N, C-alpha and C. Protein backbone atom coordinates (compact mmCIF):
# COMPACT_ATOMS: atom_id res chain seq x y z
N MET A 1 0.56 -0.91 0.38
CA MET A 1 -0.25 -0.17 0.06
C MET A 1 1.08 1.29 -0.11
N THR A 2 0.34 2.31 -1.00
CA THR A 2 1.65 3.33 -0.72
C THR A 2 0.42 4.29 0.23
N ALA A 3 1.06 5.31 -0.06
CA ALA A 3 0.47 6.69 0.98
C ALA A 3 -0.83 7.12 0.62
N VAL A 4 -0.83 6.92 -0.72
CA VAL A 4 -2.42 7.46 -1.00
C VAL A 4 -3.57 6.58 -0.58
N ASP A 5 -2.94 5.67 -0.97
CA ASP A 5 -4.12 4.22 -0.02
C ASP A 5 -4.51 4.67 1.18
N HIS A 6 -3.34 4.89 2.37
CA HIS A 6 -3.70 5.47 3.29
C HIS A 6 -5.12 6.62 3.65
N ALA A 7 -4.46 7.46 2.71
CA ALA A 7 -5.29 8.73 2.50
C ALA A 7 -6.95 8.31 2.67
N LYS A 8 -6.90 7.32 1.52
CA LYS A 8 -8.35 7.06 0.87
C LYS A 8 -9.43 6.93 2.22
N PRO A 9 -10.74 6.98 2.26
CA PRO A 9 -11.28 6.29 3.12
C PRO A 9 -11.61 4.88 2.71
N VAL A 10 -11.95 4.03 3.80
CA VAL A 10 -11.94 2.51 3.33
C VAL A 10 -13.23 1.84 2.06
N SER A 11 -14.10 2.80 2.00
CA SER A 11 -14.99 2.72 1.05
C SER A 11 -14.55 3.02 -0.08
N ALA A 12 -13.66 3.58 -0.22
CA ALA A 12 -13.10 4.16 -2.00
C ALA A 12 -12.24 3.15 -2.06
N ARG A 13 -11.48 2.23 -1.34
CA ARG A 13 -10.13 1.44 -1.58
C ARG A 13 -11.22 0.00 -2.26
N ARG A 14 -10.10 -0.47 -3.53
CA ARG A 14 -10.41 -1.86 -3.81
C ARG A 14 -10.67 -3.04 -3.02
N PRO A 15 -11.82 -3.78 -2.93
CA PRO A 15 -12.00 -4.82 -2.23
C PRO A 15 -10.42 -5.56 -2.30
N ARG A 16 -10.47 -5.92 -1.19
CA ARG A 16 -8.82 -6.87 -1.20
C ARG A 16 -9.22 -8.39 -1.15
N GLY A 17 -8.37 -9.20 -1.13
CA GLY A 17 -8.76 -10.72 -1.15
C GLY A 17 -9.68 -10.99 0.32
N GLY A 18 -9.15 -10.89 1.49
CA GLY A 18 -9.50 -10.98 2.49
C GLY A 18 -11.17 -10.43 2.88
N TRP A 19 -11.33 -9.42 2.45
CA TRP A 19 -12.86 -8.93 2.34
C TRP A 19 -13.57 -9.38 1.54
N ARG A 20 -13.08 -9.84 0.01
CA ARG A 20 -14.01 -10.53 -0.56
C ARG A 20 -14.75 -12.10 -0.32
N TRP A 21 -13.42 -12.83 0.36
CA TRP A 21 -13.65 -13.86 0.76
C TRP A 21 -14.85 -13.84 2.19
N THR A 22 -14.63 -12.84 2.86
CA THR A 22 -15.33 -12.78 3.93
C THR A 22 -16.92 -12.67 3.61
N ALA A 23 -17.01 -11.62 2.14
CA ALA A 23 -18.09 -11.79 1.74
C ALA A 23 -18.56 -12.60 0.76
N ALA A 24 -17.84 -13.39 0.43
CA ALA A 24 -18.07 -14.68 -0.20
C ALA A 24 -18.75 -15.90 0.81
N GLY A 25 -18.31 -15.89 1.90
CA GLY A 25 -18.93 -16.43 2.98
C GLY A 25 -19.91 -16.43 3.51
N THR A 26 -20.23 -14.71 3.55
CA THR A 26 -21.82 -14.14 3.91
C THR A 26 -22.66 -15.11 3.26
N VAL A 27 -22.39 -14.84 1.82
CA VAL A 27 -23.30 -15.16 0.66
C VAL A 27 -23.21 -16.62 0.66
N ALA A 28 -22.71 -17.58 1.01
CA ALA A 28 -22.39 -19.15 1.12
C ALA A 28 -23.17 -19.42 2.15
N LEU A 29 -23.06 -18.80 3.29
CA LEU A 29 -23.86 -18.93 4.63
C LEU A 29 -25.46 -20.16 4.90
N PRO A 30 -26.10 -19.10 3.95
CA PRO A 30 -27.49 -19.87 3.92
C PRO A 30 -27.44 -21.20 3.37
N VAL A 31 -26.72 -21.59 2.20
CA VAL A 31 -26.18 -23.11 1.58
C VAL A 31 -25.77 -23.48 2.61
N LEU A 32 -24.68 -23.32 3.68
CA LEU A 32 -24.36 -23.90 4.43
C LEU A 32 -25.33 -24.37 5.73
N TRP A 33 -26.30 -23.53 5.70
CA TRP A 33 -27.26 -23.62 6.98
C TRP A 33 -28.13 -24.73 6.46
N THR A 34 -28.42 -24.89 5.25
CA THR A 34 -29.05 -25.67 4.44
C THR A 34 -28.16 -27.24 4.35
N VAL A 35 -27.42 -27.60 3.87
CA VAL A 35 -26.33 -28.38 4.22
C VAL A 35 -26.72 -29.18 5.44
N LEU A 36 -26.21 -28.12 6.26
CA LEU A 36 -26.49 -28.60 7.92
C LEU A 36 -27.91 -29.09 8.60
N ALA A 37 -29.03 -28.39 7.84
CA ALA A 37 -30.29 -29.40 7.80
C ALA A 37 -30.41 -30.42 7.12
N LEU A 38 -30.35 -30.50 5.82
CA LEU A 38 -30.17 -31.89 5.17
C LEU A 38 -29.41 -33.17 5.90
N VAL A 39 -28.09 -32.78 6.57
CA VAL A 39 -27.35 -33.49 6.91
C VAL A 39 -28.31 -34.15 8.49
N VAL A 40 -29.00 -33.33 9.03
CA VAL A 40 -29.52 -33.83 10.13
C VAL A 40 -30.75 -34.33 10.17
N GLY A 41 -31.70 -34.36 9.00
CA GLY A 41 -32.33 -34.53 8.21
C GLY A 41 -34.19 -34.07 8.52
N SER A 42 -33.69 -32.37 9.19
CA SER A 42 -34.69 -31.60 9.49
C SER A 42 -35.21 -30.96 8.06
N PHE A 43 -34.88 -31.52 6.77
CA PHE A 43 -35.09 -30.63 5.84
C PHE A 43 -34.97 -31.37 4.84
N GLY A 44 -35.73 -31.02 3.88
CA GLY A 44 -35.77 -31.92 2.63
C GLY A 44 -35.79 -30.91 1.03
N MET A 45 -35.29 -31.24 0.01
CA MET A 45 -35.32 -30.13 -0.67
C MET A 45 -35.15 -31.11 -2.17
N ARG A 46 -36.06 -30.28 -3.11
CA ARG A 46 -36.40 -30.59 -4.46
C ARG A 46 -35.10 -30.54 -5.53
N PRO A 47 -35.30 -30.91 -6.73
CA PRO A 47 -33.56 -30.79 -7.24
C PRO A 47 -33.53 -29.45 -7.98
N VAL A 48 -34.75 -28.57 -7.96
CA VAL A 48 -34.96 -27.01 -8.35
C VAL A 48 -33.87 -26.10 -7.47
N TRP A 49 -34.21 -26.71 -6.08
CA TRP A 49 -33.72 -26.21 -4.98
C TRP A 49 -32.35 -26.69 -4.81
N VAL A 50 -31.93 -28.06 -5.38
CA VAL A 50 -30.41 -27.76 -5.08
C VAL A 50 -29.65 -27.40 -5.76
N ALA A 51 -30.53 -27.29 -7.20
CA ALA A 51 -29.76 -26.83 -8.35
C ALA A 51 -29.32 -25.18 -7.75
N ALA A 52 -30.46 -24.84 -7.71
CA ALA A 52 -30.25 -22.95 -6.80
C ALA A 52 -29.05 -22.84 -5.96
N HIS A 53 -29.14 -23.72 -4.89
CA HIS A 53 -27.91 -23.71 -3.80
C HIS A 53 -26.69 -23.66 -4.52
N VAL A 54 -26.68 -24.82 -5.50
CA VAL A 54 -25.62 -25.16 -5.90
C VAL A 54 -24.73 -23.45 -6.74
N VAL A 55 -25.68 -23.20 -7.49
CA VAL A 55 -25.59 -21.73 -8.15
C VAL A 55 -25.08 -21.15 -7.35
N VAL A 56 -25.67 -20.52 -6.02
CA VAL A 56 -25.59 -19.30 -5.32
C VAL A 56 -24.30 -19.92 -5.01
N LEU A 57 -23.88 -20.89 -4.51
CA LEU A 57 -22.32 -21.30 -3.88
C LEU A 57 -21.19 -21.27 -4.80
N GLY A 58 -21.60 -21.37 -6.23
CA GLY A 58 -20.46 -20.99 -7.43
C GLY A 58 -20.49 -19.77 -7.53
N VAL A 59 -21.74 -18.80 -7.39
CA VAL A 59 -21.44 -17.20 -7.31
C VAL A 59 -20.73 -17.21 -5.99
N ALA A 60 -20.81 -17.68 -5.02
CA ALA A 60 -20.00 -17.04 -3.75
C ALA A 60 -18.51 -17.29 -3.83
N VAL A 61 -18.02 -18.20 -4.81
CA VAL A 61 -16.50 -18.70 -4.88
C VAL A 61 -16.29 -17.68 -5.77
N CYS A 62 -16.94 -17.18 -7.15
CA CYS A 62 -16.60 -16.41 -7.59
C CYS A 62 -16.11 -14.92 -7.16
N VAL A 63 -17.18 -14.76 -6.31
CA VAL A 63 -17.12 -13.40 -5.25
C VAL A 63 -15.66 -13.49 -4.82
N GLY A 64 -15.10 -14.54 -3.87
CA GLY A 64 -14.23 -14.66 -3.38
C GLY A 64 -12.50 -14.42 -4.64
N LEU A 65 -12.84 -15.38 -5.61
CA LEU A 65 -12.04 -14.89 -6.61
C LEU A 65 -11.89 -13.52 -7.22
N GLY A 66 -12.97 -12.61 -7.25
CA GLY A 66 -12.83 -11.31 -7.57
C GLY A 66 -13.60 -11.13 -8.96
N HIS A 67 -14.36 -12.03 -9.55
CA HIS A 67 -14.77 -11.66 -10.64
C HIS A 67 -16.09 -10.61 -10.42
N ARG A 68 -16.15 -9.72 -11.52
CA ARG A 68 -17.01 -8.67 -11.20
C ARG A 68 -18.45 -8.81 -11.52
N TRP A 69 -18.50 -9.48 -12.65
CA TRP A 69 -19.90 -10.12 -12.77
C TRP A 69 -20.63 -10.80 -11.66
N ALA A 70 -19.73 -11.53 -10.80
CA ALA A 70 -20.28 -12.03 -9.51
C ALA A 70 -20.71 -11.02 -8.47
N PHE A 71 -20.54 -10.06 -8.27
CA PHE A 71 -20.94 -9.26 -7.44
C PHE A 71 -21.83 -8.38 -8.02
N ALA A 72 -22.49 -8.46 -9.23
CA ALA A 72 -23.69 -7.74 -9.94
C ALA A 72 -24.46 -8.91 -9.72
N ALA A 73 -24.30 -10.31 -10.06
CA ALA A 73 -25.50 -11.47 -9.37
C ALA A 73 -25.26 -11.40 -8.16
N VAL A 74 -24.97 -11.18 -7.12
CA VAL A 74 -24.89 -10.95 -5.82
C VAL A 74 -26.20 -9.81 -5.50
N ALA A 75 -25.55 -8.95 -6.02
CA ALA A 75 -26.80 -8.04 -5.75
C ALA A 75 -28.27 -8.08 -6.53
N VAL A 76 -28.11 -9.11 -7.93
CA VAL A 76 -29.55 -9.06 -8.29
C VAL A 76 -29.92 -10.48 -7.34
N LEU A 77 -29.35 -11.04 -6.83
CA LEU A 77 -30.23 -11.91 -6.01
C LEU A 77 -30.50 -11.36 -4.62
N GLY A 78 -29.62 -10.15 -4.74
CA GLY A 78 -30.39 -9.91 -2.71
C GLY A 78 -31.72 -9.45 -3.65
N ALA A 79 -31.90 -9.04 -4.19
CA ALA A 79 -33.12 -7.77 -4.85
C ALA A 79 -34.55 -8.88 -5.29
N VAL A 80 -34.21 -9.87 -5.78
CA VAL A 80 -34.72 -11.58 -6.11
C VAL A 80 -35.51 -11.76 -4.77
N VAL A 81 -34.55 -12.03 -3.63
CA VAL A 81 -34.71 -12.80 -2.39
C VAL A 81 -35.55 -11.63 -1.64
N LEU A 82 -35.76 -10.11 -1.90
CA LEU A 82 -36.19 -9.25 -1.12
C LEU A 82 -37.45 -9.55 -1.51
N ALA A 83 -37.57 -8.97 -2.64
CA ALA A 83 -39.02 -9.41 -3.63
C ALA A 83 -39.62 -10.76 -3.49
N GLY A 84 -39.18 -11.73 -3.04
CA GLY A 84 -39.47 -12.75 -2.88
C GLY A 84 -40.32 -13.06 -1.76
N SER A 85 -39.71 -12.50 -0.62
CA SER A 85 -40.19 -12.39 0.59
C SER A 85 -41.38 -11.71 0.56
N VAL A 86 -41.24 -10.56 0.42
CA VAL A 86 -42.52 -9.44 -0.24
C VAL A 86 -43.87 -9.91 -0.79
N VAL A 87 -43.43 -10.78 -1.49
CA VAL A 87 -44.38 -11.32 -2.71
C VAL A 87 -45.42 -12.70 -1.71
N ASP A 88 -44.12 -13.63 -1.56
CA ASP A 88 -44.46 -14.38 -1.08
C ASP A 88 -44.25 -15.24 0.86
N PRO A 89 -44.68 -13.88 1.43
CA PRO A 89 -44.20 -14.05 3.28
C PRO A 89 -44.97 -15.88 3.56
N GLY A 90 -43.74 -16.24 4.19
CA GLY A 90 -43.84 -17.41 4.79
C GLY A 90 -43.62 -17.27 6.43
N MET A 91 -43.09 -18.44 6.78
CA MET A 91 -42.47 -18.35 8.28
C MET A 91 -40.99 -17.80 8.39
N LEU A 92 -40.41 -18.12 7.05
CA LEU A 92 -38.83 -17.49 6.78
C LEU A 92 -38.88 -16.31 6.46
N ALA A 93 -40.04 -15.46 6.22
CA ALA A 93 -40.19 -14.21 5.82
C ALA A 93 -38.94 -13.24 6.26
N ALA A 94 -38.70 -13.16 7.54
CA ALA A 94 -37.67 -12.07 7.98
C ALA A 94 -36.30 -12.61 7.58
N LEU A 95 -36.13 -14.07 7.50
CA LEU A 95 -34.70 -14.08 7.31
C LEU A 95 -34.79 -13.95 5.73
N GLY A 96 -35.81 -14.04 5.17
CA GLY A 96 -35.53 -13.14 3.39
C GLY A 96 -35.10 -11.95 3.61
N TRP A 97 -35.64 -11.12 4.33
CA TRP A 97 -35.34 -9.44 4.23
C TRP A 97 -33.99 -9.75 4.89
N VAL A 98 -33.75 -10.18 5.46
CA VAL A 98 -32.26 -10.13 6.18
C VAL A 98 -30.86 -10.32 5.43
N PHE A 99 -31.39 -11.39 4.76
CA PHE A 99 -30.18 -12.04 3.58
C PHE A 99 -30.46 -11.43 2.67
N GLY A 100 -31.71 -10.95 2.13
CA GLY A 100 -31.67 -10.39 0.67
C GLY A 100 -31.21 -8.82 0.98
N SER A 101 -31.62 -8.04 1.99
CA SER A 101 -30.52 -6.78 2.19
C SER A 101 -29.26 -6.89 2.35
N LEU A 102 -28.84 -8.30 2.88
CA LEU A 102 -27.18 -8.46 3.25
C LEU A 102 -26.58 -8.53 1.84
N TYR A 103 -27.57 -9.70 0.89
CA TYR A 103 -26.72 -9.70 -0.57
C TYR A 103 -26.92 -8.57 -1.21
N LEU A 104 -27.94 -7.81 -1.44
CA LEU A 104 -28.19 -6.59 -2.09
C LEU A 104 -26.86 -5.57 -1.65
N ALA A 105 -26.83 -5.56 0.13
CA ALA A 105 -25.82 -4.51 -0.06
C ALA A 105 -24.13 -5.16 -0.23
N ILE A 106 -24.01 -6.38 -0.13
CA ILE A 106 -22.76 -6.42 -0.60
C ILE A 106 -22.23 -6.76 -1.80
N GLY A 107 -23.27 -6.90 -2.80
CA GLY A 107 -23.04 -6.96 -4.19
C GLY A 107 -22.93 -5.48 -4.89
N LEU A 108 -23.83 -4.81 -3.96
CA LEU A 108 -23.44 -3.10 -4.64
C LEU A 108 -21.96 -2.59 -4.14
N ALA A 109 -21.91 -2.86 -2.64
CA ALA A 109 -20.53 -2.49 -2.13
C ALA A 109 -19.56 -2.82 -2.93
N LEU A 110 -19.58 -4.33 -3.49
CA LEU A 110 -17.98 -4.71 -3.97
C LEU A 110 -18.33 -3.87 -5.47
N LEU A 111 -19.72 -3.75 -5.83
CA LEU A 111 -19.51 -3.52 -7.64
C LEU A 111 -19.04 -2.05 -7.58
N VAL A 112 -19.37 -1.16 -6.66
CA VAL A 112 -19.12 0.00 -6.52
C VAL A 112 -17.32 0.29 -6.26
N ALA A 113 -16.75 -0.60 -5.46
CA ALA A 113 -15.78 -0.53 -4.94
C ALA A 113 -14.50 -1.14 -5.92
N SER A 114 -15.13 -1.71 -7.12
CA SER A 114 -14.46 -2.57 -7.68
C SER A 114 -14.37 -1.71 -9.20
N ARG A 115 -13.17 -1.87 -9.36
CA ARG A 115 -12.90 -0.94 -11.42
C ARG A 115 -12.77 -2.08 -12.10
N PRO A 116 -13.38 -1.64 -13.21
CA PRO A 116 -13.44 -2.36 -14.30
C PRO A 116 -12.05 -2.78 -14.93
N ARG A 117 -11.66 -3.93 -15.12
CA ARG A 117 -10.13 -4.47 -15.88
C ARG A 117 -10.07 -3.65 -17.14
N ARG A 118 -9.11 -3.04 -17.82
CA ARG A 118 -8.51 -2.75 -18.65
C ARG A 118 -7.81 -3.55 -19.59
N PRO A 119 -8.03 -3.30 -20.48
CA PRO A 119 -7.40 -4.67 -21.54
C PRO A 119 -5.95 -4.06 -21.84
């Protein structure tokens, strides 16, 4: 880091590897909870939900690797989860609001903080 990097506020810095992997872990957290519920036997899943969880886990890994499109995908996923919990409120609607807003905030923050790669 140079002296200029120390003068910038944290929000203006590019996301570094540690923060990206922290964001990736946060994105993957509901998937890990679902896997634990499946192991215990308290939850059953259909093939469509298994595919959705695999996609979310793949996006989380891509966020950790720093792919810019994955940042946008997390923001879109957050908006979809928020809209889904508003349209179809169920027993876990509050959890949908929490993770939807968290995904939206993480995706937008990483997208704004990252710079497009130049050829």
